[in-house]
Coordinates of C-alpha atoms in Angstrom, one line a residue:
M12 CA -94.7 -157.1 -106.7
T13 CA -94.9 -160.7 -105.3
Q14 CA -92.3 -163.1 -106.6
H15 CA -93.5 -166.4 -107.8
A16 CA -91.1 -169.4 -108.0
P17 CA -91.4 -171.9 -110.8
H18 CA -93.8 -174.7 -110.3
P19 CA -92.2 -177.5 -108.2
A20 CA -91.1 -180.7 -109.9
P21 CA -94.0 -183.1 -110.6
H22 CA -95.0 -185.2 -107.6
H23 CA -97.1 -188.3 -107.2
V24 CA -100.6 -187.6 -105.9
V25 CA -101.4 -190.6 -103.7
S26 CA -104.0 -191.7 -101.2
R27 CA -103.9 -190.4 -97.6
D28 CA -102.6 -193.8 -96.4
E29 CA -99.7 -193.8 -98.9
W30 CA -98.9 -190.2 -98.0
L31 CA -98.8 -191.0 -94.3
A32 CA -96.4 -193.9 -94.9
A33 CA -94.0 -191.7 -96.8
R34 CA -94.3 -189.0 -94.2
K35 CA -93.4 -191.4 -91.4
A36 CA -90.4 -192.7 -93.3
H37 CA -89.2 -189.1 -93.7
L38 CA -89.8 -188.4 -90.0
K39 CA -86.9 -190.9 -89.2
N40 CA -84.5 -188.6 -91.1
E41 CA -85.9 -185.5 -89.5
K42 CA -85.4 -187.0 -86.0
A43 CA -81.9 -188.1 -86.9
L44 CA -81.1 -184.5 -88.0
T45 CA -82.5 -183.1 -84.8
R46 CA -80.4 -185.4 -82.7
L47 CA -77.3 -184.5 -84.8
R48 CA -78.1 -180.8 -84.4
D49 CA -78.3 -181.3 -80.6
L50 CA -74.9 -183.1 -80.7
V51 CA -73.3 -180.3 -82.7
S52 CA -74.8 -177.6 -80.4
A53 CA -73.4 -179.5 -77.4
E54 CA -69.9 -179.7 -79.1
R55 CA -70.1 -176.0 -79.8
R56 CA -70.8 -175.1 -76.2
A57 CA -67.9 -177.4 -75.1
L58 CA -65.3 -175.7 -77.4
P59 CA -62.3 -174.1 -75.6
W60 CA -62.2 -170.3 -75.2
T61 CA -59.5 -167.8 -75.8
K62 CA -58.9 -164.5 -74.1
V63 CA -59.5 -161.2 -76.1
E64 CA -56.3 -159.3 -75.6
K65 CA -57.0 -156.1 -77.5
N66 CA -59.0 -153.2 -76.1
Y67 CA -61.3 -152.5 -79.1
V68 CA -63.1 -149.2 -79.2
F69 CA -66.1 -148.7 -81.5
D70 CA -68.1 -145.8 -82.8
T71 CA -71.8 -145.6 -82.1
T72 CA -74.5 -143.0 -82.3
D73 CA -74.1 -142.8 -78.5
G74 CA -70.4 -142.1 -78.7
K75 CA -67.3 -144.4 -78.2
K76 CA -67.9 -147.8 -76.7
T77 CA -65.5 -150.6 -75.8
L78 CA -66.2 -154.3 -76.5
A79 CA -67.0 -154.7 -72.8
D80 CA -69.6 -151.9 -73.1
L81 CA -71.4 -153.8 -75.8
F82 CA -72.3 -156.5 -73.4
D83 CA -74.7 -154.0 -71.8
G84 CA -74.6 -155.6 -68.4
R85 CA -74.9 -159.2 -69.6
S86 CA -72.3 -162.0 -69.6
Q87 CA -72.9 -163.2 -73.2
L88 CA -72.4 -161.2 -76.5
V89 CA -73.3 -162.3 -80.0
V90 CA -71.8 -160.2 -82.7
Y91 CA -73.0 -160.3 -86.3
H92 CA -70.3 -159.1 -88.7
F93 CA -72.3 -157.0 -91.2
M94 CA -70.8 -156.4 -94.7
W95 CA -70.6 -152.8 -95.8
L96 CA -70.4 -152.3 -99.6
W97 CA -67.9 -149.6 -100.0
D98 CA -68.5 -149.1 -103.7
R99 CA -72.2 -148.4 -103.2
E100 CA -72.2 -147.1 -99.6
L101 CA -74.9 -149.6 -98.7
G102 CA -75.2 -152.6 -96.5
C103 CA -75.0 -156.0 -98.2
P104 CA -78.5 -157.2 -99.2
N105 CA -77.8 -160.7 -97.8
C106 CA -76.6 -159.4 -94.5
S107 CA -79.6 -157.1 -94.5
F108 CA -81.8 -160.2 -95.0
L109 CA -80.2 -161.8 -91.9
A110 CA -80.5 -158.6 -89.9
D111 CA -84.3 -158.5 -90.6
H112 CA -84.5 -161.5 -88.2
F113 CA -82.6 -159.9 -85.3
D114 CA -85.2 -157.6 -83.7
G115 CA -87.7 -160.5 -83.1
A116 CA -85.0 -162.6 -81.5
N117 CA -83.9 -159.7 -79.4
L118 CA -87.3 -159.7 -77.6
H119 CA -86.1 -162.9 -76.0
L120 CA -82.3 -162.8 -76.0
A121 CA -82.2 -159.8 -73.7
H122 CA -84.0 -161.9 -71.1
H123 CA -81.6 -164.8 -71.4
D124 CA -78.3 -163.0 -70.5
V125 CA -77.5 -162.4 -74.2
S126 CA -76.7 -159.1 -75.9
L127 CA -76.9 -159.0 -79.7
V128 CA -74.9 -156.3 -81.6
V129 CA -74.3 -155.8 -85.3
I130 CA -70.8 -154.6 -86.0
T131 CA -69.9 -153.2 -89.4
R132 CA -67.0 -151.3 -90.9
G133 CA -69.5 -148.9 -92.3
P134 CA -68.9 -145.5 -90.8
V135 CA -71.5 -144.2 -88.3
G136 CA -72.6 -141.4 -90.7
K137 CA -73.3 -143.9 -93.5
F138 CA -74.6 -146.8 -91.5
A139 CA -77.0 -144.9 -89.3
P140 CA -79.2 -143.7 -92.2
Y141 CA -79.2 -147.2 -93.6
V142 CA -80.5 -148.6 -90.3
K143 CA -83.2 -145.9 -90.2
R144 CA -84.2 -146.7 -93.8
L145 CA -84.8 -150.4 -93.0
G146 CA -86.4 -149.7 -89.6
W147 CA -84.1 -151.8 -87.5
K148 CA -84.1 -151.4 -83.7
F149 CA -81.1 -153.6 -82.7
K150 CA -77.9 -152.1 -81.3
W151 CA -75.0 -151.7 -83.7
A152 CA -71.5 -150.3 -83.7
S153 CA -68.9 -149.3 -86.3
S154 CA -65.4 -150.9 -86.3
Y155 CA -64.2 -148.4 -89.0
E156 CA -61.4 -147.2 -86.8
N157 CA -60.1 -150.4 -85.3
D158 CA -58.9 -153.9 -86.3
F159 CA -61.9 -155.9 -85.0
N160 CA -63.2 -157.1 -88.4
F161 CA -59.7 -157.9 -89.7
D162 CA -58.8 -159.8 -86.5
Y163 CA -62.0 -161.9 -86.8
H164 CA -61.4 -162.6 -90.5
V165 CA -64.4 -160.9 -92.0
S166 CA -62.5 -157.9 -93.6
F167 CA -59.5 -158.0 -95.8
T168 CA -57.0 -155.4 -96.9
K169 CA -56.0 -154.7 -100.5
D170 CA -52.6 -156.2 -99.8
Q171 CA -54.2 -159.4 -98.4
L172 CA -56.4 -159.7 -101.5
A173 CA -53.4 -159.0 -103.8
T174 CA -51.7 -162.2 -102.5
G175 CA -54.5 -164.2 -104.1
A176 CA -55.4 -166.0 -100.9
I177 CA -57.4 -165.1 -97.8
E178 CA -58.2 -166.9 -94.5
Y179 CA -61.9 -167.3 -94.2
N180 CA -64.1 -169.9 -92.6
F181 CA -61.0 -171.5 -91.1
E182 CA -59.5 -172.3 -94.5
T183 CA -57.4 -170.7 -97.2
I184 CA -59.6 -169.3 -100.0
D185 CA -57.5 -168.9 -103.2
D186 CA -60.3 -168.7 -105.7
P187 CA -60.9 -164.9 -106.6
Q188 CA -64.6 -165.5 -107.2
Y189 CA -65.0 -166.3 -103.5
Q190 CA -63.0 -163.3 -102.2
N191 CA -64.2 -159.9 -101.2
D192 CA -62.9 -157.1 -99.0
E193 CA -65.9 -157.8 -96.7
M194 CA -67.4 -161.2 -95.7
P195 CA -70.1 -162.2 -93.3
G196 CA -69.8 -163.9 -90.0
V197 CA -70.9 -164.3 -86.4
S198 CA -68.7 -164.3 -83.3
V199 CA -69.6 -165.0 -79.7
F200 CA -68.0 -163.7 -76.5
Y201 CA -68.3 -164.3 -72.8
K202 CA -67.4 -161.8 -70.0
E203 CA -66.0 -163.1 -66.8
G204 CA -66.8 -161.6 -63.4
N205 CA -63.4 -160.0 -63.3
G206 CA -64.0 -158.3 -66.6
D207 CA -62.0 -160.6 -68.8
I208 CA -63.6 -161.2 -72.2
L209 CA -63.3 -164.6 -73.8
H210 CA -63.9 -165.4 -77.5
T211 CA -66.0 -168.6 -77.5
Y212 CA -67.1 -169.2 -81.1
S213 CA -67.1 -167.8 -84.7
G214 CA -69.0 -169.1 -87.7
Y215 CA -69.0 -168.1 -91.3
A216 CA -70.5 -168.8 -94.8
R217 CA -73.2 -171.5 -94.6
G218 CA -72.7 -171.7 -90.8
L219 CA -74.9 -168.6 -90.7
D220 CA -77.9 -170.5 -91.9
I221 CA -78.9 -171.1 -88.3
L222 CA -79.7 -167.4 -88.0
V223 CA -82.1 -167.3 -90.9
G224 CA -85.7 -168.1 -89.8
A225 CA -87.1 -167.3 -93.3
H226 CA -85.0 -170.2 -94.7
N227 CA -86.6 -172.6 -92.3
F228 CA -90.1 -171.6 -93.5
L229 CA -89.1 -171.9 -97.1
D230 CA -87.6 -175.3 -96.5
L231 CA -91.0 -176.5 -95.5
T232 CA -92.6 -175.5 -98.8
P233 CA -92.8 -177.5 -102.1
K234 CA -90.8 -174.8 -104.0
G235 CA -88.2 -174.5 -101.2
R236 CA -85.7 -171.6 -101.5
N237 CA -85.8 -171.6 -105.3
E238 CA -82.3 -170.5 -105.8
D239 CA -79.6 -171.3 -108.3
Q240 CA -76.8 -169.9 -106.1
I241 CA -77.1 -169.5 -102.4
M242 CA -79.4 -166.6 -101.5
D243 CA -79.4 -165.2 -105.1
W244 CA -83.1 -164.3 -104.7
V245 CA -82.6 -162.1 -101.7
R246 CA -83.2 -158.4 -101.8
R247 CA -83.4 -155.7 -99.1
H248 CA -87.0 -155.8 -97.8
D249 CA -87.8 -152.5 -99.4
E250 CA -86.5 -153.4 -102.8
Y251 CA -88.6 -156.4 -103.9
E252 CA -90.0 -154.4 -106.8
D253 CA -86.6 -154.9 -108.4
A254 CA -87.0 -158.0 -110.5
D255 CA -83.3 -158.7 -111.0
P256 CA -81.8 -161.0 -108.3
H257 CA -78.4 -159.8 -107.1
A258 CA -75.7 -161.9 -105.5
C259 CA -73.6 -160.8 -102.6
C260 CA -72.1 -162.2 -99.4
G261 CA -72.6 -165.9 -99.3
S262 CA -74.3 -166.3 -102.6
K263 CA -71.2 -167.9 -103.9
S264 CA -70.2 -169.5 -100.7
A265 CA -66.5 -170.2 -100.1
S266 CA -67.5 -173.3 -98.2
A267 CA -70.7 -175.4 -98.3
A268 CA -70.5 -176.1 -94.6

């Protein structure tokens, strides 16, 4: 079943010359955004780094692997922190939506000294069938038996949640509606020639928008993303027959930026 968004708000239908004048006026803002994005990207690359002190060991379908192993011979590693829904033994639909973009990017990242790995607390025996179901080819690992997700502030214990406040997206979140035991994020690491691993960046909440190519296409269209809450329309790509939108990670964002 194809979903159809409501008709866009009424728009003026004008002559080609009037349309062109409006489009050129809008182009000024688009160019300003591009320049600001370039500035933010440069600031991100210039951030200081911090050494990873723990020796994390992950489970994979190929056996145990350390964080260093996940670099796969490259110097840069991008980790997507994938939410596992413990109550349903499924991956989060919104994280799955993001993950649908990864295999295409990986065709190029691997040739640019970048390894991309999905890390989830979902156990190997549960997550492997989920990956097979959705047809993904990217590499992934389970942090079920280590502290990785907790250390990078995307997983939270019952005791942490019981305090009424968690640290997520570099701020204290004290509103229960924005708290979960699993949250989405991305972290980036660099490996020095001597084997030291440096943590260079992490992003959360709306900061993950940069990974979502489908959003960029939708933002070009008259109907846009057509959402009441962030990503409330998203489903796993094999579940679009289900007419009921369901909210998950990021649909009630703890931070708009």
